[in-house]
Amino acid sequence: MEYEVVIGLETHAELATVTKLFCGCSTKFGVEPNTQVCPVCLGMPGVLPVMNKKAFEYAMKAAIALNCKIDEFTNFDRKSYYYPDLPKNYQISQNYYNLGVDGYMDIGVNGTISRIRIHNVHLEEEAGKLIHPEEIGADYSLVDFNRAGVPLLEIVSYPDMRNVDEVESYMQTLRKILLYTGISDCKMQEGSLRFEASISLRKKGSDKLGDRVEIKNLNSMKSVLKAIEYEAKRQSEVLDRGEKVDRETRLWDELNERSARMRSKEEAQDYRYFPEPDLLPVLIDEKWLRAIKDTIPELPLARRQRFMETFALSEYDASLLTDEKILADFFEECVKVVNRPKAFCNWITNDLLREVKDRKLDIYNLKIKPKQLAALVEIIEKGTISSTIAKEVFSEMILTGKDPKTVVDEKKLAQISDEGLIEAVITRVISSNPDAIEDYKKGKKNALTFLVGQVMKETKGKANPKIVNEMLVKKVGA
Ligand SMILES: [Zn+2]
């Protein structure tokens, strides 16, 4: 039978605050285990949580950026469950009054925009981390509470996705929004951005939702996509056999590329949610909401559209530039100095990104500044250096942060436009390449290209190619 795959995603993003959600402990990643803890995040009796306003504002930003409705009243709830990484035996989360509800995010797949609805955006605290020793025979686990209490944003989509292309675009777009708004560093390898997928199948054309399965333990965007493909196949086989898909939570096994049942699906009532008595509700007034709204920058999709319209860039170029906010900012600074959008786009998306990759540079701490790249484009246009030499100058600039003029002077790279100097080289090249001259006179046009190349080689690429070309034609021509 033919089925339609119905996919929803739950996203967890650790917020980029300096301190935890309900205490003053640091959120720094990668330090000695259990060194960033206090009685509050360890859940000692008698302690009281105090909400981190910054974390709440970051969550507001996300809710606004995802077009959610934000009610004036929000509250925290206790979600009770037992697990060794949860010292209080409950997690402070939101259930009855989520910070944001009924939003949406537009995603682009192969040139078409689809709208994926967002069910809710809410704020909660992270759990600790269990460490399972790898040595053979170890019959214990360790727990690190440094992560317990780190602010965590949960974004729940509606099951609006139908294939892995949409899922991939959803994850990428959401990641970009979180990075653009600066509310999470989105480092999947450090666990600060995580996805869980829920998948169900239904007969094509049906509008009833099938029984869904949730998949956890997805460590990268690639595993999300692989797990969805695996699960869609598994469920279709179950249904084809005339059996029912069990509502359950499954764990993805990255090594063997398969999923296995973890537990039957829990329902909200299993968690015995009730309003957190130790925290006050948060009231959001118009003024506060507007102030937060004002801090949200232009988001990637809108910026891409504007780049296409304002700078006449192709969709491909505009996407490359707006993928990383830092690149888009760099580009706009350049264009402010010299209005050559296409040239800057090429420099940034080809040369700059290549150098960053080859030399493993930190894109957030580049030595080269936009006005220096603008100056480079200017001296190419003036004819001071050729575009070939410019590549060499650029390499030096990105390494040292020097101005292009300084590099040109230090390395004596300025283009030779002096006709006397060029003529001397041309004379030498002509006398040592009689065959090429013959060929050219017989009408072989590429012989001229060869001669120009020889002159460029002798001048180490510094002769002005336009002048070389003109002079050569005059000398050997007709
Ligand atoms: Zn603490």
XYZ file of C-alpha atoms and ligand atoms in Angstrom:
479
model
C 0.000 0.000 0.000
C 1.105 3.566 -0.526
C 1.567 5.591 2.625
C 2.105 9.194 3.512
C 4.765 9.851 6.130
C 3.767 12.362 8.798
C 6.620 13.898 10.763
C 6.838 16.318 13.658
C 9.966 17.501 15.450
C 10.715 18.412 19.024
C 13.769 20.595 19.351
C 15.775 21.280 22.483
C 18.170 24.201 22.435
C 20.339 25.174 25.382
C 20.188 28.926 25.793
C 23.427 30.880 25.633
C 23.162 32.482 29.068
C 26.187 32.764 31.351
C 24.343 31.297 34.335
C 21.741 28.591 34.893
C 17.962 29.044 34.841
C 17.212 29.085 38.566
C 20.610 29.648 40.250
C 23.832 31.558 39.668
C 25.974 28.565 38.612
C 28.007 28.896 35.424
C 26.830 27.163 32.244
C 30.354 26.830 30.785
C 30.773 23.647 28.770
C 33.542 21.106 29.208
C 34.807 21.813 32.744
C 35.564 19.253 35.508
C 32.395 17.305 36.400
C 30.316 18.589 39.331
C 32.235 21.856 39.721
C 29.372 24.089 38.569
C 26.752 23.095 41.071
C 25.050 24.555 44.138
C 22.281 23.464 46.527
C 19.609 24.846 44.146
C 20.592 22.904 41.034
C 21.396 19.836 43.139
C 17.845 19.904 44.490
C 18.759 20.095 48.194
C 15.806 20.410 50.594
C 14.690 23.889 51.508
C 16.269 25.804 48.615
C 14.317 28.205 46.450
C 14.760 28.817 42.721
C 15.091 32.362 41.325
C 14.346 32.796 37.631
C 17.085 34.047 35.291
C 15.462 36.982 33.467
C 17.904 36.788 30.562
C 16.956 33.164 29.888
C 13.285 34.105 29.920
C 13.936 36.951 27.474
C 15.861 34.615 25.156
C 12.877 32.280 25.177
C 10.604 35.263 24.408
C 12.844 36.121 21.470
C 12.503 32.600 20.093
C 8.734 32.661 20.527
C 8.502 35.988 18.688
C 10.894 34.884 15.911
C 8.737 31.771 15.447
C 5.598 33.876 15.123
C 3.975 32.499 18.276
C 1.110 34.022 20.229
C 2.432 35.172 23.561
C -0.042 35.438 26.385
C 0.285 37.968 29.130
C 0.339 35.185 31.726
C 2.851 32.365 31.824
C 3.782 30.001 34.585
C 6.160 27.157 35.378
C 5.053 23.612 36.176
C 6.670 20.598 37.776
C 7.083 17.564 35.589
C 7.630 14.629 37.899
C 9.685 11.659 36.913
C 12.543 9.675 38.354
C 15.918 9.423 36.665
C 19.443 9.473 38.143
C 20.390 12.653 36.223
C 17.471 14.563 37.769
C 18.338 15.364 41.386
C 14.970 16.872 42.377
C 12.958 14.013 40.835
C 11.053 16.652 38.953
C 11.936 19.050 36.211
C 10.742 22.639 36.211
C 9.090 23.091 32.827
C 5.981 24.656 31.345
C 2.839 22.735 30.572
C -0.377 24.617 31.312
C 0.798 28.046 30.166
C 3.497 27.787 27.542
C 5.434 30.929 26.758
C 4.496 30.830 23.058
C 1.795 28.922 21.196
C 0.444 28.543 17.647
C 3.387 29.918 15.736
C 4.924 28.963 12.424
C 8.179 28.885 10.552
C 8.561 29.150 6.778
C 11.028 26.775 5.202
C 12.350 26.592 1.657
C 12.580 23.270 -0.209
C 13.757 23.302 -3.829
C 12.658 26.865 -4.364
C 9.202 26.544 -2.792
C 8.299 27.921 0.587
C 6.249 25.770 2.956
C 4.841 26.820 6.289
C 5.398 24.495 9.240
C 3.215 25.278 12.230
C 4.755 25.495 15.675
C 2.619 23.992 18.438
C 4.452 25.670 21.304
C 7.705 27.127 22.576
C 8.490 26.746 26.260
C 11.269 27.109 28.770
C 12.555 24.385 31.070
C 15.683 23.256 32.869
C 18.260 20.750 31.627
C 18.953 17.505 33.433
C 22.451 16.357 34.369
C 24.492 13.968 32.311
C 25.119 10.279 32.893
C 28.524 8.929 32.018
C 28.805 5.220 31.369
C 32.408 4.027 31.815
C 33.678 2.229 28.764
C 36.013 -0.230 30.486
C 34.927 -3.837 30.302
C 33.207 -5.103 33.419
C 32.332 -1.644 34.750
C 29.007 -2.096 36.527
C 28.326 1.513 37.461
C 27.564 4.885 35.896
C 28.715 8.343 36.911
C 26.664 11.493 36.963
C 27.757 15.039 36.192
C 25.375 17.742 37.426
C 27.140 20.663 35.715
C 24.424 20.658 33.076
C 21.538 20.315 35.549
C 19.572 23.556 35.534
C 20.981 25.000 32.300
C 18.121 26.861 30.553
C 16.596 24.785 27.823
C 14.185 25.897 25.164
C 11.787 23.357 23.762
C 10.205 23.977 20.385
C 7.445 21.604 19.356
C 6.265 21.549 15.763
C 2.958 20.259 14.460
C 3.253 17.074 12.400
C 3.374 19.147 9.215
C 6.387 17.585 7.487
C 6.012 14.870 4.875
C 9.545 13.958 3.793
C 13.185 14.190 4.831
C 13.874 17.223 2.613
C 11.337 19.217 4.604
C 12.758 17.905 7.858
C 16.269 18.878 6.853
C 15.175 22.355 5.822
C 13.199 22.742 9.072
C 16.265 21.849 11.168
C 18.578 24.124 9.171
C 16.157 27.050 9.190
C 15.482 26.729 12.903
C 19.211 26.501 13.642
C 19.810 29.668 11.605
C 17.046 31.529 13.447
C 18.495 30.532 16.826
C 21.959 31.639 15.700
C 20.711 34.882 14.122
C 18.896 35.820 17.310
C 21.965 34.824 19.344
C 19.974 32.786 21.841
C 21.847 29.475 21.439
C 25.238 28.459 20.087
C 23.519 25.436 18.486
C 26.549 23.180 18.861
C 25.111 19.736 18.239
C 28.383 18.039 19.176
C 28.121 19.625 22.649
C 24.451 18.764 22.925
C 23.232 22.345 22.883
C 20.914 21.583 19.965
C 19.009 18.293 19.851
C 16.128 16.918 17.848
C 13.578 14.212 18.503
C 11.275 13.064 15.743
C 7.775 11.696 15.866
C 6.661 9.677 12.876
C 3.432 8.065 11.819
C 2.137 6.657 8.565
C -1.285 6.901 7.026
C -2.890 5.786 3.834
C -2.260 8.294 1.066
C -5.169 10.696 0.852
C -6.346 10.081 4.410
C -6.500 12.984 6.830
C -6.540 10.857 9.980
C -3.283 10.633 11.884
C -1.795 7.175 12.423
C -0.251 5.836 15.628
C 2.982 7.650 16.150
C 6.403 6.611 17.318
C 8.908 8.922 18.914
C 12.606 8.545 18.179
C 15.251 9.688 20.631
C 19.047 9.600 20.735
C 19.555 11.455 17.468
C 23.005 13.005 17.678
C 23.225 14.842 14.395
C 20.944 16.140 11.667
C 22.135 13.230 9.554
C 20.964 10.713 12.153
C 17.568 12.430 12.293
C 17.140 11.913 8.562
C 18.449 8.348 8.616
C 16.230 7.436 11.566
C 13.140 8.847 9.833
C 13.833 6.850 6.679
C 14.403 3.705 8.714
C 11.267 4.206 10.783
C 9.038 4.997 7.796
C 10.161 1.732 6.204
C 9.698 -0.238 9.426
C 6.180 1.102 9.977
C 5.124 0.480 6.389
C 6.225 -3.140 6.774
C 4.249 -3.470 10.019
C 1.137 -2.026 8.353
C 1.563 -4.143 5.222
C 1.503 -7.232 7.426
C -1.875 -6.042 8.672
C -0.498 -5.290 12.144
C -0.822 -2.179 14.259
C 2.054 0.228 14.924
C 2.694 0.423 18.674
C 2.714 3.879 20.153
C 6.137 3.886 21.700
C 9.427 5.672 22.160
C 12.338 4.134 20.284
C 16.059 4.738 20.590
C 18.174 5.257 17.500
C 21.253 3.075 17.341
C 23.690 5.106 15.244
C 26.251 2.319 14.902
C 23.848 -0.250 13.493
C 21.556 2.306 11.839
C 18.400 0.899 13.372
C 15.958 1.835 16.123
C 14.858 -0.270 19.079
C 11.919 0.008 21.449
C 12.716 1.950 24.614
C 9.326 2.185 26.328
C 5.668 2.530 25.547
C 4.645 6.105 24.930
C 4.067 8.060 28.100
C 1.154 10.456 28.318
C 1.108 13.892 29.870
C -0.828 12.614 32.900
C 2.028 10.212 33.696
C 4.135 13.222 34.628
C 1.642 14.607 37.126
C 2.248 18.175 36.013
C 1.284 20.787 38.585
C 2.082 24.504 38.942
C 5.503 25.106 40.465
C 4.759 26.523 43.918
C 8.212 28.047 44.437
C 8.104 30.376 41.437
C 5.823 33.294 40.675
C 3.953 33.438 37.388
C 5.604 35.742 34.844
C 3.466 38.538 33.456
C 4.462 39.902 30.079
C 3.267 43.420 29.350
C 3.155 45.160 25.967
C 6.168 47.327 26.774
C 8.417 44.382 27.640
C 7.249 42.438 24.615
C 7.947 45.370 22.300
C 11.396 45.914 23.800
C 12.298 42.268 23.106
C 10.782 42.438 19.624
C 13.081 45.350 18.854
C 16.162 43.235 19.563
C 15.299 40.657 16.886
C 17.371 41.146 13.752
C 16.163 40.538 10.216
C 15.833 36.741 9.959
C 17.613 34.589 7.355
C 14.750 34.017 4.928
C 13.797 37.688 4.830
C 17.412 38.698 4.495
C 17.954 36.288 1.617
C 14.944 37.772 -0.162
C 16.243 41.306 0.371
C 19.723 40.370 -0.890
C 18.168 39.010 -4.081
C 16.093 42.130 -4.614
C 18.506 44.854 -3.495
C 21.763 43.425 -4.804
C 20.465 41.430 -7.785
C 22.046 38.240 -6.446
C 20.880 34.781 -7.458
C 18.953 32.711 -4.937
C 21.992 30.451 -4.614
C 24.388 33.329 -3.869
C 21.948 34.998 -1.492
C 21.476 31.704 0.395
C 25.206 31.136 0.750
C 25.681 34.646 2.108
C 22.783 34.564 4.538
C 23.475 31.049 5.832
C 25.745 32.544 8.451
C 24.776 35.891 9.903
C 28.431 36.820 10.256
C 28.974 36.432 6.487
C 25.865 38.399 5.617
C 27.013 41.196 7.958
C 30.497 41.142 6.410
C 28.987 41.402 2.943
C 26.764 44.347 3.853
C 29.688 46.235 5.382
C 31.661 45.769 2.142
C 28.824 46.933 -0.085
C 28.460 50.076 2.029
C 32.014 51.071 0.995
C 31.933 50.100 -2.684
C 28.757 49.116 -4.489
C 30.002 45.889 -6.115
C 27.711 43.224 -4.635
C 28.540 40.453 -7.103
C 32.306 40.933 -6.651
C 32.025 40.808 -2.841
C 29.719 37.839 -3.014
C 32.352 35.950 -5.047
C 35.188 36.928 -2.734
C 33.248 35.906 0.364
C 31.601 32.715 -0.815
C 34.609 31.415 -2.778
C 37.913 32.776 -1.515
C 37.075 33.678 2.041
C 35.207 30.475 2.803
C 37.927 28.390 1.150
C 40.677 30.055 3.203
C 38.618 29.638 6.358
C 38.228 25.937 5.635
C 41.818 25.269 4.480
C 43.452 27.197 7.275
C 40.857 26.213 9.886
C 40.225 29.863 10.778
C 37.577 31.009 13.230
C 34.964 32.766 11.140
C 33.915 34.841 14.172
C 37.438 36.237 14.655
C 38.689 37.008 11.187
C 41.677 39.324 10.875
C 40.512 40.713 7.557
C 37.927 43.472 7.895
C 35.151 44.353 5.418
C 36.662 47.728 4.573
C 39.930 46.002 3.654
C 38.194 43.652 1.238
C 36.451 46.715 -0.186
C 39.850 48.377 -0.658
C 41.113 45.261 -2.445
C 38.206 45.332 -4.890
C 38.908 49.015 -5.493
C 42.577 48.517 -6.402
C 41.652 45.672 -8.747
C 39.202 47.971 -10.515
C 41.779 50.761 -10.713
C 44.168 48.334 -12.388
C 46.796 48.539 -9.646
C 46.837 44.754 -9.473
C 45.423 42.024 -11.676
C 42.741 39.691 -10.407
C 45.281 36.857 -10.319
C 47.651 38.816 -8.104
C 44.641 39.867 -6.018
C 44.197 36.240 -4.901
C 47.739 36.263 -3.533
C 47.138 39.597 -1.801
C 43.900 38.278 -0.307
C 45.638 35.209 1.138
C 48.132 37.463 2.868
C 45.386 39.783 4.127
C 43.369 36.991 5.691
C 46.479 35.689 7.472
C 47.879 38.999 8.707
C 45.019 41.483 8.678
C 47.176 43.898 6.643
C 45.688 46.455 4.242
C 45.847 45.432 0.575
C 48.049 48.423 -0.308
C 50.581 47.418 2.350
C 50.715 43.860 0.994
C 51.124 45.110 -2.592
C 53.961 47.461 -1.571
C 55.755 44.952 0.643
C 55.640 42.190 -1.938
C 56.127 44.557 -4.904
C 53.019 43.188 -6.552
C 51.774 46.330 -8.266
C 50.797 45.775 -11.868
C 53.266 46.912 -14.526
C 51.534 49.296 -16.899
C 54.727 50.979 -18.063
C 54.732 50.316 -21.816
C 58.518 50.632 -22.051
C 59.028 47.830 -19.537
C 56.387 45.649 -21.114
C 57.768 46.222 -24.607
C 61.201 44.953 -23.554
C 59.665 41.709 -22.301
C 57.508 41.360 -25.409
C 60.558 41.698 -27.665
C 62.301 38.928 -25.741
C 59.248 36.647 -25.875
C 58.779 37.197 -29.622
C 62.404 36.393 -30.458
C 62.402 33.191 -28.436
C 59.054 31.876 -29.768
C 59.255 32.059 -33.581
C 56.955 29.031 -33.979
C 54.140 30.681 -32.082
C 54.508 33.818 -34.218
C 54.242 31.683 -37.369
C 51.145 29.960 -36.018
C 49.549 33.277 -35.159
C 50.225 34.647 -38.638
C 48.600 31.516 -40.061
C 45.499 32.462 -38.147
C 45.802 30.374 -34.999
C 44.275 32.710 -32.444
C 45.313 30.673 -29.432
C 48.964 31.306 -30.296
C 48.349 34.861 -29.061
C 47.015 33.563 -25.757
C 50.190 31.531 -25.437
C 52.367 34.603 -26.060
C 50.403 36.699 -23.551
C 50.923 33.867 -21.079
C 54.682 33.942 -21.685
C 54.838 37.683 -21.030
C 52.769 37.261 -17.844
C 55.094 34.471 -16.740
C 58.195 36.602 -17.270
C 56.672 39.446 -15.269
C 55.473 37.047 -12.554
C 51.890 37.905 -13.390
C 52.363 41.610 -12.796
C 52.093 42.982 -16.325
C 48.770 44.600 -17.127
C 47.223 41.880 -19.347
C 45.131 44.353 -21.319
C 48.198 46.371 -22.328
C 50.204 43.207 -23.054
C 47.462 41.983 -25.333
C 47.151 45.249 -27.237
C 50.897 45.640 -27.684
C 51.363 42.057 -28.827
C 48.645 42.364 -31.447
C 50.295 45.547 -32.711
C 53.726 43.886 -32.882
C 52.914 40.577 -34.489
C 49.583 41.506 -36.015
C 48.693 41.564 -39.663
Zn 23.409 25.902 40.868
